[in-house]
XYZ file of N, CA, C and O in Angstrom:
528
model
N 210.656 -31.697 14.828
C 209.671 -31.107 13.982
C 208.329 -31.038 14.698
O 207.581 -30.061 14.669
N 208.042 -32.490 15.520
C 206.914 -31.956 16.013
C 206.657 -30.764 17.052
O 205.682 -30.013 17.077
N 207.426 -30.770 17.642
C 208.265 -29.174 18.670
C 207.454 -28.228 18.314
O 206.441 -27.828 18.889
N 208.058 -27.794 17.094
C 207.995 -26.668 16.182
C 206.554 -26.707 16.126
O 205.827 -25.917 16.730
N 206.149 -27.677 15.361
C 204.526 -27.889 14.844
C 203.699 -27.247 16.113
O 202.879 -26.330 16.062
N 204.182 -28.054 17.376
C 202.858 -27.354 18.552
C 203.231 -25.942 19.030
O 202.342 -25.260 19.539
N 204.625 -25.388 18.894
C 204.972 -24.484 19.079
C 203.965 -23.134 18.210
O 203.440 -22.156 18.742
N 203.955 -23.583 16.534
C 203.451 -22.363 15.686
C 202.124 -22.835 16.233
O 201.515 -21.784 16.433
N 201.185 -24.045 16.656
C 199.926 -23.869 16.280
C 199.084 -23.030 17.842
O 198.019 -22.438 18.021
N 200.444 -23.464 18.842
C 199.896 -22.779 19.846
C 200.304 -20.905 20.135
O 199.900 -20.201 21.060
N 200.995 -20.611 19.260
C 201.098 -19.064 19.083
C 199.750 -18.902 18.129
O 198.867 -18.476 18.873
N 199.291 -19.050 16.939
C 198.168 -19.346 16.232
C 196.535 -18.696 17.323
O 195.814 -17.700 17.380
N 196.702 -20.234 18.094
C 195.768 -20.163 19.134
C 195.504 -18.702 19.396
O 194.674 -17.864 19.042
N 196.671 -18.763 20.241
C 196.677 -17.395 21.323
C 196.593 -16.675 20.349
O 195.382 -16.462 20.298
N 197.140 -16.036 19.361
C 196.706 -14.847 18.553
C 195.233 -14.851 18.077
O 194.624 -13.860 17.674
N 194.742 -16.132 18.184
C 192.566 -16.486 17.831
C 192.410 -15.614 19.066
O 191.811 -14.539 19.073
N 192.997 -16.171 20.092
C 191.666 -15.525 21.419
C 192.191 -14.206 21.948
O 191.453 -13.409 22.527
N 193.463 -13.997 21.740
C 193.475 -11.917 21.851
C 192.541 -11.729 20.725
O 191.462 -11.367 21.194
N 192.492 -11.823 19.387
C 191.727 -10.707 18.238
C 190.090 -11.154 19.178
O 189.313 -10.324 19.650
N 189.957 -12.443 19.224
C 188.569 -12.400 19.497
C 187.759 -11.813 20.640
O 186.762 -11.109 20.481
N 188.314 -12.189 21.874
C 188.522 -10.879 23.159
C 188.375 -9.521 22.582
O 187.478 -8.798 23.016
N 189.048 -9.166 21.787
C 189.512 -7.561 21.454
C 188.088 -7.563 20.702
O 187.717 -6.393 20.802
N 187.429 -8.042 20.231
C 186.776 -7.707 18.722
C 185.002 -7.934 19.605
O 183.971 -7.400 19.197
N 185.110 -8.880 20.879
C 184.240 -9.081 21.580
C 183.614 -7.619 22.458
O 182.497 -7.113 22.573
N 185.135 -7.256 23.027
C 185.074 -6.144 23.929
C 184.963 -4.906 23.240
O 184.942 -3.956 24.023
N 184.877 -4.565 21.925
C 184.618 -3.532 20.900
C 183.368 -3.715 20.605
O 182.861 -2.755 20.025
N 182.743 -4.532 20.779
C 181.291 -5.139 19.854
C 180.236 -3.556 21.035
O 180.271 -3.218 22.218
N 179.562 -3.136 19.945
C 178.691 -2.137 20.469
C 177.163 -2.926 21.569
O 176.544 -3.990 21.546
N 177.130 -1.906 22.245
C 176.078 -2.493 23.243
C 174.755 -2.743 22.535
O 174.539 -2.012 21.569
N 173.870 -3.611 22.835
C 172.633 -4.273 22.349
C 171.745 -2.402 22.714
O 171.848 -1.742 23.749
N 171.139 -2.126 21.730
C 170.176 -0.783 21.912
C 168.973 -1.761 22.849
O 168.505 -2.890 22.702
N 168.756 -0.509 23.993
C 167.319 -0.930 24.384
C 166.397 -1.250 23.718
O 166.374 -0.938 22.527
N 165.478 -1.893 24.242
C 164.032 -2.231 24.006
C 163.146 -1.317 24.071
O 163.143 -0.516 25.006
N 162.003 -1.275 22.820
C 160.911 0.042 23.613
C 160.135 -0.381 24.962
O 159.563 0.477 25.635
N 160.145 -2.002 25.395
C 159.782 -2.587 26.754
C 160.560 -1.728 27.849
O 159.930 -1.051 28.661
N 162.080 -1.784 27.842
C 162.991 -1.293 28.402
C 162.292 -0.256 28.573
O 161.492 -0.196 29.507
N 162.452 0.674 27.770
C 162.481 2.268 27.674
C 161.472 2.554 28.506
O 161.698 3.180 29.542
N 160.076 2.090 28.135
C 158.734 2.309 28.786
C 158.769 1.989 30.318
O 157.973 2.526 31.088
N 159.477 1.323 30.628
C 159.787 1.366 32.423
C 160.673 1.943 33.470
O 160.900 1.755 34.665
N 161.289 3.133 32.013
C 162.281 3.717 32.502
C 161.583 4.809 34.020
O 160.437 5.231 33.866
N 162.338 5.186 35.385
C 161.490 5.616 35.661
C 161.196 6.885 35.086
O 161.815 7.225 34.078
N 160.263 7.694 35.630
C 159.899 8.910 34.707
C 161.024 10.594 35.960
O 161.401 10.522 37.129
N 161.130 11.519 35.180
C 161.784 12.310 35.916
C 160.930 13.207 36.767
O 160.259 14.133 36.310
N 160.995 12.895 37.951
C 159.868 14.048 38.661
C 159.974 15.634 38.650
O 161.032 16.258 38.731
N 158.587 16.230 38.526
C 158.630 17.547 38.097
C 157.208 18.173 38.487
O 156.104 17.649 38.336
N 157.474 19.263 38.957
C 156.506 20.357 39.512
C 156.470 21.470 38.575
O 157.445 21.958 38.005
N 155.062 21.882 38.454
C 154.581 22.793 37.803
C 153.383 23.701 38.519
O 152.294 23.327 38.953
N 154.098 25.297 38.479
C 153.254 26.176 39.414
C 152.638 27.058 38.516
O 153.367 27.461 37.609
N 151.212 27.552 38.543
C 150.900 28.647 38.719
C 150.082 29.741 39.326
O 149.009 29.153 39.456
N 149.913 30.803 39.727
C 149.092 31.793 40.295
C 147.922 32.071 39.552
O 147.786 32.092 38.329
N 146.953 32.318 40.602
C 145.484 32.274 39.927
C 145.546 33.980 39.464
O 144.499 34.122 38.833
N 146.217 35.227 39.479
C 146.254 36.119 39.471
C 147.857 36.423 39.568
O 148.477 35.844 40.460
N 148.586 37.346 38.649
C 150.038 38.157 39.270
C 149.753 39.203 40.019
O 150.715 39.533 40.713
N 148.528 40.053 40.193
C 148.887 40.762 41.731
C 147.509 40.777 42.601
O 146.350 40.721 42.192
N 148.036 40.873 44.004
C 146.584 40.809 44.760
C 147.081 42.354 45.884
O 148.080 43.069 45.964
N 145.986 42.299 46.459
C 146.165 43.332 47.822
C 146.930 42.602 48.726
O 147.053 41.391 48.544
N 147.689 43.377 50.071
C 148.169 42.243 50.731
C 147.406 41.898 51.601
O 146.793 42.800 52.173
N 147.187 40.624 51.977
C 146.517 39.353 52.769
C 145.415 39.435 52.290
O 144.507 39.503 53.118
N 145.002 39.467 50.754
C 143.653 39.013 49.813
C 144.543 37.180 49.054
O 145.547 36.708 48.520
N 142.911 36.813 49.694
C 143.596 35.259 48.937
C 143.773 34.911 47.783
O 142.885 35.362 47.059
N 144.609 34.230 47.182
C 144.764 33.918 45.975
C 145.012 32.333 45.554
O 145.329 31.595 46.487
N 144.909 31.806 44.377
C 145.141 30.385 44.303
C 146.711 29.986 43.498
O 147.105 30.519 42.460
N 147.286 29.153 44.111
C 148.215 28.357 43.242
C 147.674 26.989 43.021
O 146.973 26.408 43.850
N 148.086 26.416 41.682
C 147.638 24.906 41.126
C 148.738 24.409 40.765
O 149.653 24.909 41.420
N 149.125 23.572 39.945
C 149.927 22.758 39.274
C 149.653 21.077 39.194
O 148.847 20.220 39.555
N 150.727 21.224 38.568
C 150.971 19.311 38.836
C 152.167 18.691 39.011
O 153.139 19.446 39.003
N 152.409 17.332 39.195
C 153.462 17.000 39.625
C 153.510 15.728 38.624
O 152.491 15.131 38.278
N 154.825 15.383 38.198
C 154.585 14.194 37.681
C 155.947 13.650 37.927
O 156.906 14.408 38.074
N 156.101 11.862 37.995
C 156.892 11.732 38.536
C 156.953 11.632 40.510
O 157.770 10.917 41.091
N 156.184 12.280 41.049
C 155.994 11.840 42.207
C 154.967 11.067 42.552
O 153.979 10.985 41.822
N 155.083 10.305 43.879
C 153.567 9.616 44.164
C 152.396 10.469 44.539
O 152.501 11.634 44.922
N 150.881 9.585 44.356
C 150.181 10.029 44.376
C 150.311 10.620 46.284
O 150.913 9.841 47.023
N 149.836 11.719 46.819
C 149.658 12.115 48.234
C 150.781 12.694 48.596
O 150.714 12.966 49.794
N 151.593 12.951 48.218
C 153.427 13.774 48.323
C 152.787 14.917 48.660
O 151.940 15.406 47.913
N 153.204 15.581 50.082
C 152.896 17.144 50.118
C 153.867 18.005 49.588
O 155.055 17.685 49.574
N 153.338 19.376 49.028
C 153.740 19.809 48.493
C 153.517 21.383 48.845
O 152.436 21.797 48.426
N 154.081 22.066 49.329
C 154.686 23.568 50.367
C 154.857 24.534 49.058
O 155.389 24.133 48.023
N 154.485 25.487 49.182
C 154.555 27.034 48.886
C 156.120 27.494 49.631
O 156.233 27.058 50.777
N 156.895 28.025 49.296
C 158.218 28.831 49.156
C 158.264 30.131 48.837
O 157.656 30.622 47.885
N 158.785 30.573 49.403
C 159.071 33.157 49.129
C 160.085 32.991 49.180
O 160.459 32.328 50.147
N 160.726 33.287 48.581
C 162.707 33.702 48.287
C 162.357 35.202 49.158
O 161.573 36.076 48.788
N 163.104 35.191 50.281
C 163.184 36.396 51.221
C 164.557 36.411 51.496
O 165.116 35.590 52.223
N 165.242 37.579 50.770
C 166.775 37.967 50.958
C 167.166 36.500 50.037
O 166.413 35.892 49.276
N 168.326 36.238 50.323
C 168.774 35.305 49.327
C 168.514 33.653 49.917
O 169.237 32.679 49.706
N 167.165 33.720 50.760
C 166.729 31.927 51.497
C 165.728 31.994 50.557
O 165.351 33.061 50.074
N 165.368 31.139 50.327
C 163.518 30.314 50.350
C 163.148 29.587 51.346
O 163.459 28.458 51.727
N 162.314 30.529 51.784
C 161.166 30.499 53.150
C 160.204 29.520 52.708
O 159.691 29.757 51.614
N 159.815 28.393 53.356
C 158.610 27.674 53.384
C 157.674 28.165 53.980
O 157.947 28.506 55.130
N 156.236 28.413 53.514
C 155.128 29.219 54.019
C 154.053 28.265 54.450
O 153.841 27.244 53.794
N 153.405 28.542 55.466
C 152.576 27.756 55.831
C 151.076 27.138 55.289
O 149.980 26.883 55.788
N 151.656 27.070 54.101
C 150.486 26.755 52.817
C 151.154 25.395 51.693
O 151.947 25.371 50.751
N 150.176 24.205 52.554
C 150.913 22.866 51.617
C 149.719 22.291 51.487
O 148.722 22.613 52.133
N 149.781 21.355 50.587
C 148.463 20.363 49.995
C 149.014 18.946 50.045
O 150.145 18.816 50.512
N 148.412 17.954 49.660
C 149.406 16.928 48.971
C 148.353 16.547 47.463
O 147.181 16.875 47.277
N 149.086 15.919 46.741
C 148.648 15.715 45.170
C 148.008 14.947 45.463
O 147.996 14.343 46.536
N 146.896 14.734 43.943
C 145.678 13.895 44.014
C 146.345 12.986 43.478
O 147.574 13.003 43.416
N 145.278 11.669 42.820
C 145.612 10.449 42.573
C 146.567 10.687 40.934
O 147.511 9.979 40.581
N 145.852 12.141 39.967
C 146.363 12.570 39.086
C 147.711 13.472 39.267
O 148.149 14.136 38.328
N 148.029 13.457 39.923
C 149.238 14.510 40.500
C 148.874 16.251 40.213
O 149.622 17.157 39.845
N 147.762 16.253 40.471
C 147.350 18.186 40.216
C 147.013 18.710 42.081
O 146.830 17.985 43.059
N 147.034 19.902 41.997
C 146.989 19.712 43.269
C 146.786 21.452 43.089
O 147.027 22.045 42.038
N 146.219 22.201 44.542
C 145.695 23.524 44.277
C 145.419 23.881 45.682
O 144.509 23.382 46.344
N 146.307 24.830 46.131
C 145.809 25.423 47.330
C 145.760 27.212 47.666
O 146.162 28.117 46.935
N 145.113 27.306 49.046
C 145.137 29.001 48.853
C 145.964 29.681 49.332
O 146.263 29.132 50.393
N 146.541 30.567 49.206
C 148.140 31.633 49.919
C 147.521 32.732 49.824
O 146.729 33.148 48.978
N 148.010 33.252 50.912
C 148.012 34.845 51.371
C 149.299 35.607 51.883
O 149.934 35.549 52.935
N 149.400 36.165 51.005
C 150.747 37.181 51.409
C 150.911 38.678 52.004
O 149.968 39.458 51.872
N 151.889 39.016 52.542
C 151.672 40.460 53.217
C 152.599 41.062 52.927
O 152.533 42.291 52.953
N 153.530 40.549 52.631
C 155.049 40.982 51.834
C 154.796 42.120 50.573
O 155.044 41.773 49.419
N 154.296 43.475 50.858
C 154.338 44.425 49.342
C 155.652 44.244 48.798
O 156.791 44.008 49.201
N 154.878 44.504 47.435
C 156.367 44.427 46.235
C 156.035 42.958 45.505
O 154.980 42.328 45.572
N 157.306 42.592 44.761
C 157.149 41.607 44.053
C 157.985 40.340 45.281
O 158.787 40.522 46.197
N 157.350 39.132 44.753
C 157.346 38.585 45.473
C 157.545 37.041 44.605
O 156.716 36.505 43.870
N 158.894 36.566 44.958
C 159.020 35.588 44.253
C 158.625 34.081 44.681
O 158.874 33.910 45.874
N 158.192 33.171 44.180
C 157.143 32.272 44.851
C 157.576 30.750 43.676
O 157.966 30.708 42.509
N 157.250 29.632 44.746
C 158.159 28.407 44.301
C 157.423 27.566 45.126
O 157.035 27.902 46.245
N 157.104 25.878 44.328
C 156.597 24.984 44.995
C 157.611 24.017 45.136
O 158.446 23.812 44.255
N 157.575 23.438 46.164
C 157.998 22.175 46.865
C 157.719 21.085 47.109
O 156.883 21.043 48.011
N 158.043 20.033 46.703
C 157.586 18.588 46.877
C 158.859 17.275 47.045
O 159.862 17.224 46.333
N 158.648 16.659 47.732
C 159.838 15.358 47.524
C 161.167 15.933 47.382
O 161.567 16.635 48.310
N 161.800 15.779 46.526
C 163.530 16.427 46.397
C 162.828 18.008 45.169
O 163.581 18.920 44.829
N 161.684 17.952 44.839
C 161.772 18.632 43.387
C 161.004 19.831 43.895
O 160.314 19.825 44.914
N 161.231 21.107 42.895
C 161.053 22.572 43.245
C 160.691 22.693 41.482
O 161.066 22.204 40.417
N 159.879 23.516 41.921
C 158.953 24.330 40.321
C 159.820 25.294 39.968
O 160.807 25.611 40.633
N 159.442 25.841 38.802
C 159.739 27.184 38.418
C 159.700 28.054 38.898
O 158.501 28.059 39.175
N 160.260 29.364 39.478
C 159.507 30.342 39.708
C 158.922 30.896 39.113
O 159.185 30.949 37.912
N 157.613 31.732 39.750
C 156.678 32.740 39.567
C 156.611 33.680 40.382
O 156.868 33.553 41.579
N 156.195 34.925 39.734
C 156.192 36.038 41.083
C 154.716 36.621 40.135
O 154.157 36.658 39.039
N 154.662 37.060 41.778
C 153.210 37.925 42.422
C 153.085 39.256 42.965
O 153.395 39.334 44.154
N 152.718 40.310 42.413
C 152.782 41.354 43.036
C 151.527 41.613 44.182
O 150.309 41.484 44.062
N 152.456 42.078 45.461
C 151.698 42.261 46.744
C 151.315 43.945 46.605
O 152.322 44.632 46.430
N 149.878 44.791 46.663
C 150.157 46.353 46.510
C 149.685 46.364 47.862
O 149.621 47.423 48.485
């Protein structure tokens, strides 16, 4: 009889610690913290625009934006989609301590002219500029 007795209490057992395992490993994850959240890092991102959509060709013009998400001093390159590349142009800045940043381009390319900033891994929107 006593056999038996340790026999049922140790099937018992083991059926406690599978459900509880099982019921452990189901248990939903703890939700972040708004501490958490707030140190999440932030997603870096460029923002372009033209001081004008069309100029004469090789009359100067301004691009600005900002960057956020990158460090402060990251240079940041002007791009022309020519045929199906984007050309880096010899017009870069690097961002201020605020991440805004503003430099001058001159183009010679007539027609429309599609135009893109560059920084770190990250690329803006395009904008285009007409060259007459």
């Amino acid at each position: 009889m006593n056999r038996a007795y340790r026999l049922a209490a140790a099937g018992v057992l083991s059926a406690a610690l599978v459900a509880g395992t099982a019921a452990a490993a189901s248990a939903a994850p703890a939700a972040p913290t708004a501490h958490a959240a707030a140190k999440a890092p932030q997603k870096a991102a460029l923002t372009a625009k033209a001081s004008t959509g069309s100029v004469k060709a090789w009359q100067e013009f301004r691009i600005s934006g900002t960057s956020t998400g990158l460090k402060a001093g990251t240079k940041v390159t002007v791009q022309q989609k020519q045929g199906a590349k984007w050309v880096s142009l010899p017009a870069s800045v690097k961002t201020g301590k605020t991440g805004a940043y503003s430099l001058r381009v001159k183009l010679g390319i007539k027609g429309v002219n599609q135009l893109r900033v560059a920084g770190g891994d990250v690329v803006s929107p395009v904008f285009k500029v007409t060259v007459r």
